[in-house]
PDB file of C-alpha atoms and ligand atoms in Angstrom:
ATOM      1  CA  MET A   1     -29.712 -19.209  39.724  1.00  0.00           C
ATOM      2  CA  LYS A   2     -28.182 -18.367  42.817  1.00  0.00           C
ATOM      3  CA  ASN A   3     -25.702 -20.918  41.719  1.00  0.00           C
ATOM      4  CA  GLU A   4     -25.888 -19.095  38.646  1.00  0.00           C
ATOM      5  CA  THR A   5     -25.352 -16.004  39.636  1.00  0.00           C
ATOM      6  CA  ALA A   6     -21.936 -17.032  41.794  1.00  0.00           C
ATOM      7  CA  ASN A   7     -20.827 -18.372  38.732  1.00  0.00           C
ATOM      8  CA  SER A   8     -21.491 -15.206  35.839  1.00  0.00           C
ATOM      9  CA  TYR A   9     -19.635 -12.520  34.734  1.00  0.00           C
ATOM     10  CA  GLU A  10     -20.902  -8.850  35.144  1.00  0.00           C
ATOM     11  CA  ILE A  11     -19.577  -5.270  34.679  1.00  0.00           C
ATOM     12  CA  LYS A  12     -19.551  -2.558  36.507  1.00  0.00           C
ATOM     13  CA  HIS A  13     -18.855   1.457  35.727  1.00  0.00           C
ATOM     14  CA  LEU A  14     -16.990   3.151  38.291  1.00  0.00           C
ATOM     15  CA  THR A  15     -15.502   6.220  37.328  1.00  0.00           C
ATOM     16  CA  PHE A  16     -15.302   8.389  34.551  1.00  0.00           C
ATOM     17  CA  CYS A  17     -12.406   6.118  33.212  1.00  0.00           C
ATOM     18  CA  LYS A  18     -12.541   3.032  35.032  1.00  0.00           C
ATOM     19  CA  TYR A  19     -15.360   0.133  34.626  1.00  0.00           C
ATOM     20  CA  GLU A  20     -14.695  -3.767  36.800  1.00  0.00           C
ATOM     21  CA  LEU A  21     -15.095  -6.723  35.112  1.00  0.00           C
ATOM     22  CA  ILE A  22     -16.698  -8.990  37.771  1.00  0.00           C
ATOM     23  CA  THR A  23     -15.823 -12.701  37.893  1.00  0.00           C
ATOM     24  CA  PRO A  24     -16.452 -15.270  40.010  1.00  0.00           C
ATOM     25  CA  ASN A  25     -12.762 -15.580  41.862  1.00  0.00           C
ATOM     26  CA  LYS A  26     -11.899 -11.948  41.494  1.00  0.00           C
ATOM     27  CA  THR A  27     -12.392  -8.301  39.785  1.00  0.00           C
ATOM     28  CA  ILE A  28     -10.830  -6.684  37.227  1.00  0.00           C
ATOM     29  CA  THR A  29     -10.227  -3.601  36.377  1.00  0.00           C
ATOM     30  CA  LEU A  30     -11.095  -2.428  32.767  1.00  0.00           C
ATOM     31  CA  SER A  31      -9.721   1.163  31.208  1.00  0.00           C
ATOM     32  CA  PHE A  32     -12.190   2.199  28.356  1.00  0.00           C
ATOM     33  CA  PRO A  33     -10.194   0.266  25.572  1.00  0.00           C
ATOM     34  CA  GLN A  34      -9.551  -2.398  27.125  1.00  0.00           C
ATOM     35  CA  MET A  35     -13.707  -2.296  27.136  1.00  0.00           C
ATOM     36  CA  LEU A  36     -12.860  -2.064  23.501  1.00  0.00           C
ATOM     37  CA  GLU A  37     -11.306  -4.618  24.096  1.00  0.00           C
ATOM     38  CA  LEU A  38     -12.900  -7.223  25.684  1.00  0.00           C
ATOM     39  CA  ARG A  39     -16.516  -6.280  22.969  1.00  0.00           C
ATOM     40  CA  ARG A  40     -14.379  -6.989  20.151  1.00  0.00           C
ATOM     41  CA  ASN A  41     -12.464 -10.471  21.407  1.00  0.00           C
ATOM     42  CA  ILE A  42     -16.356 -11.615  22.654  1.00  0.00           C
ATOM     43  CA  ASN A  43     -18.056 -10.345  20.200  1.00  0.00           C
ATOM     44  CA  GLU A  44     -15.251 -12.545  18.474  1.00  0.00           C
ATOM     45  CA  LEU A  45     -15.574 -15.225  20.634  1.00  0.00           C
ATOM     46  CA  THR A  46     -19.580 -15.924  20.237  1.00  0.00           C
ATOM     47  CA  THR A  47     -20.635 -15.822  16.531  1.00  0.00           C
ATOM     48  CA  PHE A  48     -22.503 -19.242  15.133  1.00  0.00           C
ATOM     49  CA  ALA A  49     -18.767 -20.628  13.825  1.00  0.00           C
ATOM     50  CA  SER A  50     -16.573 -20.125  16.320  1.00  0.00           C
ATOM     51  CA  LEU A  51     -18.832 -21.350  19.236  1.00  0.00           C
ATOM     52  CA  THR A  52     -19.539 -24.141  16.767  1.00  0.00           C
ATOM     53  CA  ARG A  53     -15.838 -24.583  16.749  1.00  0.00           C
ATOM     54  CA  ILE A  54     -15.565 -24.230  21.307  1.00  0.00           C
ATOM     55  CA  VAL A  55     -19.145 -27.002  22.067  1.00  0.00           C
ATOM     56  CA  ASN A  56     -17.445 -29.249  19.197  1.00  0.00           C
ATOM     57  CA  ASN A  57     -13.811 -28.339  20.851  1.00  0.00           C
ATOM     58  CA  GLU A  58     -13.259 -28.531  24.484  1.00  0.00           C
ATOM     59  CA  ASN A  59     -16.256 -26.408  25.624  1.00  0.00           C
ATOM     60  CA  PHE A  60     -14.152 -23.588  26.690  1.00  0.00           C
ATOM     61  CA  VAL A  61     -12.352 -20.252  26.201  1.00  0.00           C
ATOM     62  CA  LEU A  62      -9.220 -19.303  27.685  1.00  0.00           C
ATOM     63  CA  LEU A  63      -9.319 -15.215  27.074  1.00  0.00           C
ATOM     64  CA  PHE A  64      -6.655 -12.891  28.722  1.00  0.00           C
ATOM     65  CA  VAL A  65      -8.028  -9.342  30.034  1.00  0.00           C
ATOM     66  CA  ALA A  66      -6.918  -5.857  30.400  1.00  0.00           C
ATOM     67  CA  ASP A  67      -3.272  -6.229  28.167  1.00  0.00           C
ATOM     68  CA  LYS A  68      -3.230  -9.715  28.885  1.00  0.00           C
ATOM     69  CA  GLN A  69      -2.809  -9.480  32.758  1.00  0.00           C
ATOM     70  CA  HIS A  70      -5.240 -11.702  32.866  1.00  0.00           C
ATOM     71  CA  LEU A  71      -6.779 -14.150  32.225  1.00  0.00           C
ATOM     72  CA  ILE A  72     -10.101 -15.246  32.152  1.00  0.00           C
ATOM     73  CA  TYR A  73     -11.580 -18.697  31.842  1.00  0.00           C
ATOM     74  CA  LEU A  74     -15.393 -19.071  30.446  1.00  0.00           C
ATOM     75  CA  GLU A  75     -16.908 -21.674  30.060  1.00  0.00           C
ATOM     76  CA  ILE A  76     -20.266 -21.310  26.900  1.00  0.00           C
ATOM     77  CA  PRO A  77     -22.878 -20.023  29.074  1.00  0.00           C
ATOM     78  CA  GLN A  78     -20.660 -17.353  30.377  1.00  0.00           C
ATOM     79  CA  LEU A  79     -19.204 -16.833  27.403  1.00  0.00           C
ATOM     80  CA  LEU A  80     -23.125 -15.840  26.476  1.00  0.00           C
ATOM     81  CA  HIS A  81     -24.363 -14.370  29.816  1.00  0.00           C
ATOM     82  CA  LEU A  82     -20.903 -11.829  29.016  1.00  0.00           C
ATOM     83  CA  LYS A  83     -21.840 -10.992  25.603  1.00  0.00           C
ATOM     84  CA  GLU A  84     -25.302 -10.132  26.840  1.00  0.00           C
ATOM     85  CA  GLU A  85     -24.276  -8.129  29.619  1.00  0.00           C
ATOM     86  CA  ILE A  86     -21.340  -6.034  27.333  1.00  0.00           C
ATOM     87  CA  GLU A  87     -24.483  -5.919  24.218  1.00  0.00           C
ATOM     88  CA  LEU A  88     -26.513  -3.772  27.565  1.00  0.00           C
ATOM     89  CA  PHE A  89     -23.147  -2.192  28.242  1.00  0.00           C
ATOM     90  CA  PHE A  90     -22.131  -0.369  25.076  1.00  0.00           C
ATOM     91  CA  HIS A  91     -26.436  -0.814  23.523  1.00  0.00           C
ATOM     92  CA  ALA A  92     -26.770   3.263  22.872  1.00  0.00           C
ATOM     93  CA  PRO A  93     -30.505   4.091  22.850  1.00  0.00           C
ATOM     94  CA  ALA A  94     -30.220   6.102  19.130  1.00  0.00           C
ATOM     95  CA  SER A  95     -31.346   9.617  21.091  1.00  0.00           C
ATOM     96  CA  ILE A  96     -28.429   8.814  22.666  1.00  0.00           C
ATOM     97  CA  LEU A  97     -25.695  10.226  20.421  1.00  0.00           C
ATOM     98  CA  VAL A  98     -27.707  13.028  19.508  1.00  0.00           C
TER      99      VAL A  98
ATOM    100  CA  MET B   1     -25.572   3.283  31.947  1.00  0.00           C
ATOM    101  CA  ASN B   2     -26.132   4.149  28.038  1.00  0.00           C
ATOM    102  CA  THR B   3     -24.692   7.938  28.987  1.00  0.00           C
ATOM    103  CA  ILE B   4     -21.119   6.247  29.725  1.00  0.00           C
ATOM    104  CA  VAL B   5     -20.005   4.931  26.917  1.00  0.00           C
ATOM    105  CA  ARG B   6     -21.359   8.611  25.464  1.00  0.00           C
ATOM    106  CA  LYS B   7     -18.505   9.871  27.467  1.00  0.00           C
ATOM    107  CA  GLN B   8     -15.974   7.718  25.438  1.00  0.00           C
ATOM    108  CA  MET B   9     -16.391   7.735  22.471  1.00  0.00           C
ATOM    109  CA  SER B  10     -18.826   9.622  19.989  1.00  0.00           C
ATOM    110  CA  ILE B  11     -19.408   7.440  17.589  1.00  0.00           C
ATOM    111  CA  HIS B  12     -21.699   4.277  17.696  1.00  0.00           C
ATOM    112  CA  PRO B  13     -20.983   1.160  18.569  1.00  0.00           C
ATOM    113  CA  ASP B  14     -22.071  -0.359  15.909  1.00  0.00           C
ATOM    114  CA  VAL B  15     -20.889   2.187  13.301  1.00  0.00           C
ATOM    115  CA  MET B  16     -17.111   1.912  15.061  1.00  0.00           C
ATOM    116  CA  ASP B  17     -17.457  -2.283  13.796  1.00  0.00           C
ATOM    117  CA  MET B  18     -18.883  -1.097  10.105  1.00  0.00           C
ATOM    118  CA  LEU B  19     -16.070   1.340  10.079  1.00  0.00           C
ATOM    119  CA  ASN B  20     -13.502  -1.122  11.536  1.00  0.00           C
ATOM    120  CA  ASN B  21     -14.420  -3.607   8.115  1.00  0.00           C
ATOM    121  CA  GLN B  22     -14.806  -0.902   6.076  1.00  0.00           C
ATOM    122  CA  ILE B  23     -10.437  -0.632   7.308  1.00  0.00           C
ATOM    123  CA  GLY B  24     -10.454  -3.520   6.413  1.00  0.00           C
ATOM    124  CA  MET B  25     -11.494  -3.678   2.871  1.00  0.00           C
ATOM    125  CA  GLU B  26      -9.993  -0.700   1.845  1.00  0.00           C
ATOM    126  CA  MET B  27      -6.412  -2.446   2.777  1.00  0.00           C
ATOM    127  CA  LYS B  28      -8.300  -5.209   0.490  1.00  0.00           C
ATOM    128  CA  ALA B  29      -8.634  -3.191  -1.532  1.00  0.00           C
ATOM    129  CA  SER B  30      -5.179  -1.521  -1.240  1.00  0.00           C
ATOM    130  CA  ALA B  31      -3.006  -5.558  -1.704  1.00  0.00           C
ATOM    131  CA  ALA B  32      -5.700  -5.906  -4.960  1.00  0.00           C
ATOM    132  CA  TYR B  33      -4.156  -3.621  -7.274  1.00  0.00           C
ATOM    133  CA  LEU B  34      -0.665  -3.739  -6.215  1.00  0.00           C
ATOM    134  CA  ALA B  35      -0.921  -6.576  -7.406  1.00  0.00           C
ATOM    135  CA  MET B  36      -2.974  -6.021 -10.786  1.00  0.00           C
ATOM    136  CA  ALA B  37       0.452  -3.493 -10.022  1.00  0.00           C
ATOM    137  CA  SER B  38       2.543  -5.606 -10.956  1.00  0.00           C
ATOM    138  CA  TRP B  39       0.626  -7.818 -13.640  1.00  0.00           C
ATOM    139  CA  CYS B  40       0.918  -4.776 -15.597  1.00  0.00           C
ATOM    140  CA  ASP B  41       4.867  -3.562 -14.424  1.00  0.00           C
ATOM    141  CA  GLN B  42       5.567  -6.689 -15.475  1.00  0.00           C
ATOM    142  CA  ARG B  43       4.205  -6.323 -19.209  1.00  0.00           C
ATOM    143  CA  GLU B  44       5.500  -2.851 -19.895  1.00  0.00           C
ATOM    144  CA  LEU B  45       2.738  -2.012 -19.827  1.00  0.00           C
ATOM    145  CA  LEU B  46       3.273   1.653 -18.479  1.00  0.00           C
ATOM    146  CA  ASN B  47       0.190   3.464 -18.330  1.00  0.00           C
ATOM    147  CA  SER B  48      -2.126   1.123 -16.295  1.00  0.00           C
ATOM    148  CA  LYS B  49       1.300   0.219 -13.457  1.00  0.00           C
ATOM    149  CA  ALA B  50       0.955   3.870 -12.943  1.00  0.00           C
ATOM    150  CA  PHE B  51      -2.500   3.217 -12.603  1.00  0.00           C
ATOM    151  CA  PHE B  52      -2.464   0.600 -10.641  1.00  0.00           C
ATOM    152  CA  TYR B  53      -0.084   1.841  -8.255  1.00  0.00           C
ATOM    153  CA  LYS B  54      -1.729   4.937  -7.641  1.00  0.00           C
ATOM    154  CA  GLN B  55      -5.031   4.037  -6.408  1.00  0.00           C
ATOM    155  CA  ALA B  56      -3.242   0.929  -4.523  1.00  0.00           C
ATOM    156  CA  GLU B  57      -1.729   4.240  -2.397  1.00  0.00           C
ATOM    157  CA  GLU B  58      -5.055   5.978  -2.686  1.00  0.00           C
ATOM    158  CA  GLU B  59      -6.836   3.219  -1.369  1.00  0.00           C
ATOM    159  CA  ARG B  60      -4.210   2.922   2.445  1.00  0.00           C
ATOM    160  CA  GLU B  61      -5.493   5.961   2.294  1.00  0.00           C
ATOM    161  CA  HIS B  62      -8.751   6.071   2.794  1.00  0.00           C
ATOM    162  CA  ALA B  63      -7.745   3.455   4.896  1.00  0.00           C
ATOM    163  CA  MET B  64      -5.612   5.385   6.894  1.00  0.00           C
ATOM    164  CA  LYS B  65      -8.894   8.089   7.114  1.00  0.00           C
ATOM    165  CA  ILE B  66     -11.178   5.634   8.572  1.00  0.00           C
ATOM    166  CA  PHE B  67      -8.442   4.241  11.380  1.00  0.00           C
ATOM    167  CA  LYS B  68      -7.325   7.770  12.406  1.00  0.00           C
ATOM    168  CA  PHE B  69     -11.143   8.889  12.662  1.00  0.00           C
ATOM    169  CA  VAL B  70     -12.060   5.930  14.716  1.00  0.00           C
ATOM    170  CA  ASN B  71      -9.175   6.797  17.028  1.00  0.00           C
ATOM    171  CA  ASP B  72     -10.288  10.085  17.076  1.00  0.00           C
ATOM    172  CA  ASN B  73     -13.758   9.557  18.176  1.00  0.00           C
ATOM    173  CA  GLY B  74     -12.824   7.161  21.338  1.00  0.00           C
ATOM    174  CA  GLY B  75     -13.233   4.079  19.096  1.00  0.00           C
ATOM    175  CA  ALA B  76     -10.552   1.135  19.103  1.00  0.00           C
ATOM    176  CA  ALA B  77      -9.293   1.471  15.169  1.00  0.00           C
ATOM    177  CA  ILE B  78      -7.770  -2.594  14.058  1.00  0.00           C
ATOM    178  CA  SER B  79      -5.223  -3.408  11.909  1.00  0.00           C
ATOM    179  CA  PRO B  80      -7.379  -5.011   9.661  1.00  0.00           C
ATOM    180  CA  ASN B  81      -6.090  -9.577   8.295  1.00  0.00           C
ATOM    181  CA  VAL B  82      -5.266  -9.368   4.420  1.00  0.00           C
ATOM    182  CA  THR B  83      -5.297 -12.116   2.821  1.00  0.00           C
ATOM    183  CA  ASN B  84      -6.184 -13.998  -0.280  1.00  0.00           C
ATOM    184  CA  VAL B  85      -4.871 -11.417  -2.361  1.00  0.00           C
ATOM    185  CA  ASN B  86      -5.523 -12.418  -5.680  1.00  0.00           C
ATOM    186  CA  ASN B  87      -1.904 -12.251  -8.041  1.00  0.00           C
ATOM    187  CA  GLU B  88      -2.630 -14.379 -11.464  1.00  0.00           C
ATOM    188  CA  PHE B  89      -5.437 -12.336 -14.323  1.00  0.00           C
ATOM    189  CA  GLU B  90      -5.732 -13.516 -17.365  1.00  0.00           C
ATOM    190  CA  SER B  91      -5.619  -9.888 -19.848  1.00  0.00           C
ATOM    191  CA  LEU B  92      -5.619  -6.220 -18.846  1.00  0.00           C
ATOM    192  CA  LYS B  93      -9.289  -6.171 -19.733  1.00  0.00           C
ATOM    193  CA  SER B  94     -10.127  -7.967 -17.178  1.00  0.00           C
ATOM    194  CA  ILE B  95      -7.595  -6.356 -14.137  1.00  0.00           C
ATOM    195  CA  TYR B  96      -9.480  -3.376 -15.067  1.00  0.00           C
ATOM    196  CA  GLU B  97     -13.164  -4.808 -15.207  1.00  0.00           C
ATOM    197  CA  THR B  98     -12.079  -7.035 -11.722  1.00  0.00           C
ATOM    198  CA  GLY B  99     -11.337  -2.828 -10.515  1.00  0.00           C
ATOM    199  CA  LEU B 100     -14.215  -1.264 -11.658  1.00  0.00           C
ATOM    200  CA  GLU B 101     -16.383  -4.251  -9.668  1.00  0.00           C
ATOM    201  CA  HIS B 102     -14.995  -4.373  -6.574  1.00  0.00           C
ATOM    202  CA  GLU B 103     -15.103  -0.762  -6.100  1.00  0.00           C
ATOM    203  CA  ILE B 104     -18.518  -0.949  -6.804  1.00  0.00           C
ATOM    204  CA  SER B 105     -18.821  -3.404  -3.722  1.00  0.00           C
ATOM    205  CA  VAL B 106     -16.466  -0.366  -1.775  1.00  0.00           C
ATOM    206  CA  THR B 107     -19.928   1.810  -2.933  1.00  0.00           C
ATOM    207  CA  GLU B 108     -22.300  -0.677  -1.361  1.00  0.00           C
ATOM    208  CA  SER B 109     -20.653  -0.738   1.726  1.00  0.00           C
ATOM    209  CA  ILE B 110     -19.948   3.186   2.560  1.00  0.00           C
ATOM    210  CA  PHE B 111     -23.731   3.602   1.675  1.00  0.00           C
ATOM    211  CA  LYS B 112     -24.541   0.927   4.141  1.00  0.00           C
ATOM    212  CA  ILE B 113     -21.891   2.589   7.135  1.00  0.00           C
ATOM    213  CA  PHE B 114     -23.822   6.113   6.233  1.00  0.00           C
ATOM    214  CA  LYS B 115     -27.571   4.800   6.189  1.00  0.00           C
ATOM    215  CA  ALA B 116     -26.572   3.106   9.784  1.00  0.00           C
ATOM    216  CA  ALA B 117     -25.299   6.344  10.573  1.00  0.00           C
ATOM    217  CA  ARG B 118     -28.373   8.370   9.903  1.00  0.00           C
ATOM    218  CA  GLU B 119     -29.964   5.660  11.587  1.00  0.00           C
ATOM    219  CA  LYS B 120     -28.194   6.016  14.924  1.00  0.00           C
ATOM    220  CA  ASN B 121     -27.900   9.998  15.075  1.00  0.00           C
ATOM    221  CA  ASP B 122     -24.068   9.222  14.487  1.00  0.00           C
ATOM    222  CA  PHE B 123     -24.632  12.500  12.974  1.00  0.00           C
ATOM    223  CA  ILE B 124     -19.849  12.873  13.563  1.00  0.00           C
ATOM    224  CA  THR B 125     -19.193   9.948  11.115  1.00  0.00           C
ATOM    225  CA  GLU B 126     -22.353  10.691   8.200  1.00  0.00           C
ATOM    226  CA  VAL B 127     -21.080  14.370   8.923  1.00  0.00           C
ATOM    227  CA  PHE B 128     -17.260  11.568   7.456  1.00  0.00           C
ATOM    228  CA  MET B 129     -18.517   9.968   5.457  1.00  0.00           C
ATOM    229  CA  GLN B 130     -19.607  11.887   2.463  1.00  0.00           C
ATOM    230  CA  TRP B 131     -16.416  12.721   1.355  1.00  0.00           C
ATOM    231  CA  PHE B 132     -16.106   8.617   0.936  1.00  0.00           C
ATOM    232  CA  VAL B 133     -19.927   8.720  -1.048  1.00  0.00           C
ATOM    233  CA  SER B 134     -18.624  11.633  -3.942  1.00  0.00           C
ATOM    234  CA  GLU B 135     -14.682   9.563  -3.645  1.00  0.00           C
ATOM    235  CA  GLN B 136     -16.603   6.566  -4.918  1.00  0.00           C
ATOM    236  CA  SER B 137     -18.508   7.794  -7.362  1.00  0.00           C
ATOM    237  CA  GLU B 138     -15.068   9.571  -8.620  1.00  0.00           C
ATOM    238  CA  GLU B 139     -13.997   5.936  -9.058  1.00  0.00           C
ATOM    239  CA  GLU B 140     -16.216   4.473 -10.590  1.00  0.00           C
ATOM    240  CA  ASP B 141     -16.061   6.824 -13.033  1.00  0.00           C
ATOM    241  CA  SER B 142     -12.649   7.245 -13.448  1.00  0.00           C
ATOM    242  CA  PHE B 143     -13.014   3.002 -14.402  1.00  0.00           C
ATOM    243  CA  ARG B 144     -15.411   3.152 -16.228  1.00  0.00           C
ATOM    244  CA  SER B 145     -14.262   5.608 -18.371  1.00  0.00           C
ATOM    245  CA  ILE B 146     -10.807   2.873 -18.787  1.00  0.00           C
ATOM    246  CA  LEU B 147     -13.352   0.179 -20.037  1.00  0.00           C
ATOM    247  CA  ASP B 148     -15.101   2.902 -22.681  1.00  0.00           C
ATOM    248  CA  ILE B 149     -11.970   3.595 -23.898  1.00  0.00           C
ATOM    249  CA  PHE B 150     -10.709  -0.749 -24.171  1.00  0.00           C
ATOM    250  CA  ASP B 151     -14.103  -0.995 -25.686  1.00  0.00           C
ATOM    251  CA  LEU B 152     -13.665   1.284 -28.682  1.00  0.00           C
ATOM    252  CA  MET B 153     -10.607   0.289 -29.116  1.00  0.00           C
ATOM    253  CA  GLU B 154     -11.027  -3.008 -29.410  1.00  0.00           C
ATOM    254  CA  GLY B 155      -8.836  -4.909 -31.888  1.00  0.00           C
ATOM    255  CA  MET B 156      -6.315  -2.979 -31.373  1.00  0.00           C
ATOM    256  CA  PRO B 157      -2.660  -3.333 -29.534  1.00  0.00           C
ATOM    257  CA  LEU B 158      -2.707  -4.059 -25.788  1.00  0.00           C
ATOM    258  CA  LYS B 159       0.689  -0.951 -26.034  1.00  0.00           C
ATOM    259  CA  MET B 160      -1.897   1.173 -28.004  1.00  0.00           C
ATOM    260  CA  ILE B 161      -4.668   0.795 -25.906  1.00  0.00           C
ATOM    261  CA  ASP B 162      -2.211   1.194 -22.576  1.00  0.00           C
ATOM    262  CA  GLU B 163      -1.528   4.760 -24.284  1.00  0.00           C
ATOM    263  CA  ARG B 164      -4.935   6.404 -23.736  1.00  0.00           C
ATOM    264  CA  ILE B 165      -5.208   4.896 -20.476  1.00  0.00           C
ATOM    265  CA  PRO B 166      -5.061   8.673 -18.961  1.00  0.00           C
ATOM    266  CA  THR B 167      -2.270   8.765 -16.298  1.00  0.00           C
ATOM    267  CA  GLU B 168      -3.376  11.592 -14.522  1.00  0.00           C
TER     268      GLU B 168
HETATM  269 FE1  LIG C 201     -11.451   3.027  -1.474  1.00  0.00          FE
END
């Protein structure tokens, strides 16, 4: 359990338009457009077809984040965890947009 | 946590994904109509070629309208991949039939976005989509009217049929 937390990627909200992606070995500051970019890339990587391709090949992905300033390494469990983390971050209940 | 996204974006993230998909559909339609325009242009079907060149431009305008809407509301508009454009057709009538089929699928897709926006209380997108709903009914109508001409003039030379196709 301890190990799992140490290896996972998390997202934190800092200020109005500053966010942090906490990775096992570094913390990356993200702007909102960079967050949207990360969301899109993670969603693309976690489609059924894409996951199948990753599992059948190298079993990990390298992903550029923050306008290609950083490269992150994700194994399947980390990838899935980050997807959940982002979903949680973007999930807005219906009432929120009112 | 949830209000964070709301501060940056006034549309719902899931609806944004659908809008980006719609941008792709409009650009694909634009490319498809351009191929149809070329087929007609090469065969000197003057009214049809004018019709499809204009359609191609209109579809691009639709895509741009959505593209700017997404960015204006704090989202991220994505420039789409347009692949597998068909450039081979068997007849003028089949071109218009394909066009109508395409418009019907675009209408369905627009209804889906409208419905999702409503379900997620994304009123900004809902209001924005209203224009597309009426635009689609006009588009379908113009294709249906042209297909009516083909039925009425069955057996007549192609160029005579083409001359009956409204250019405006
Ligand atoms: Fe359109």
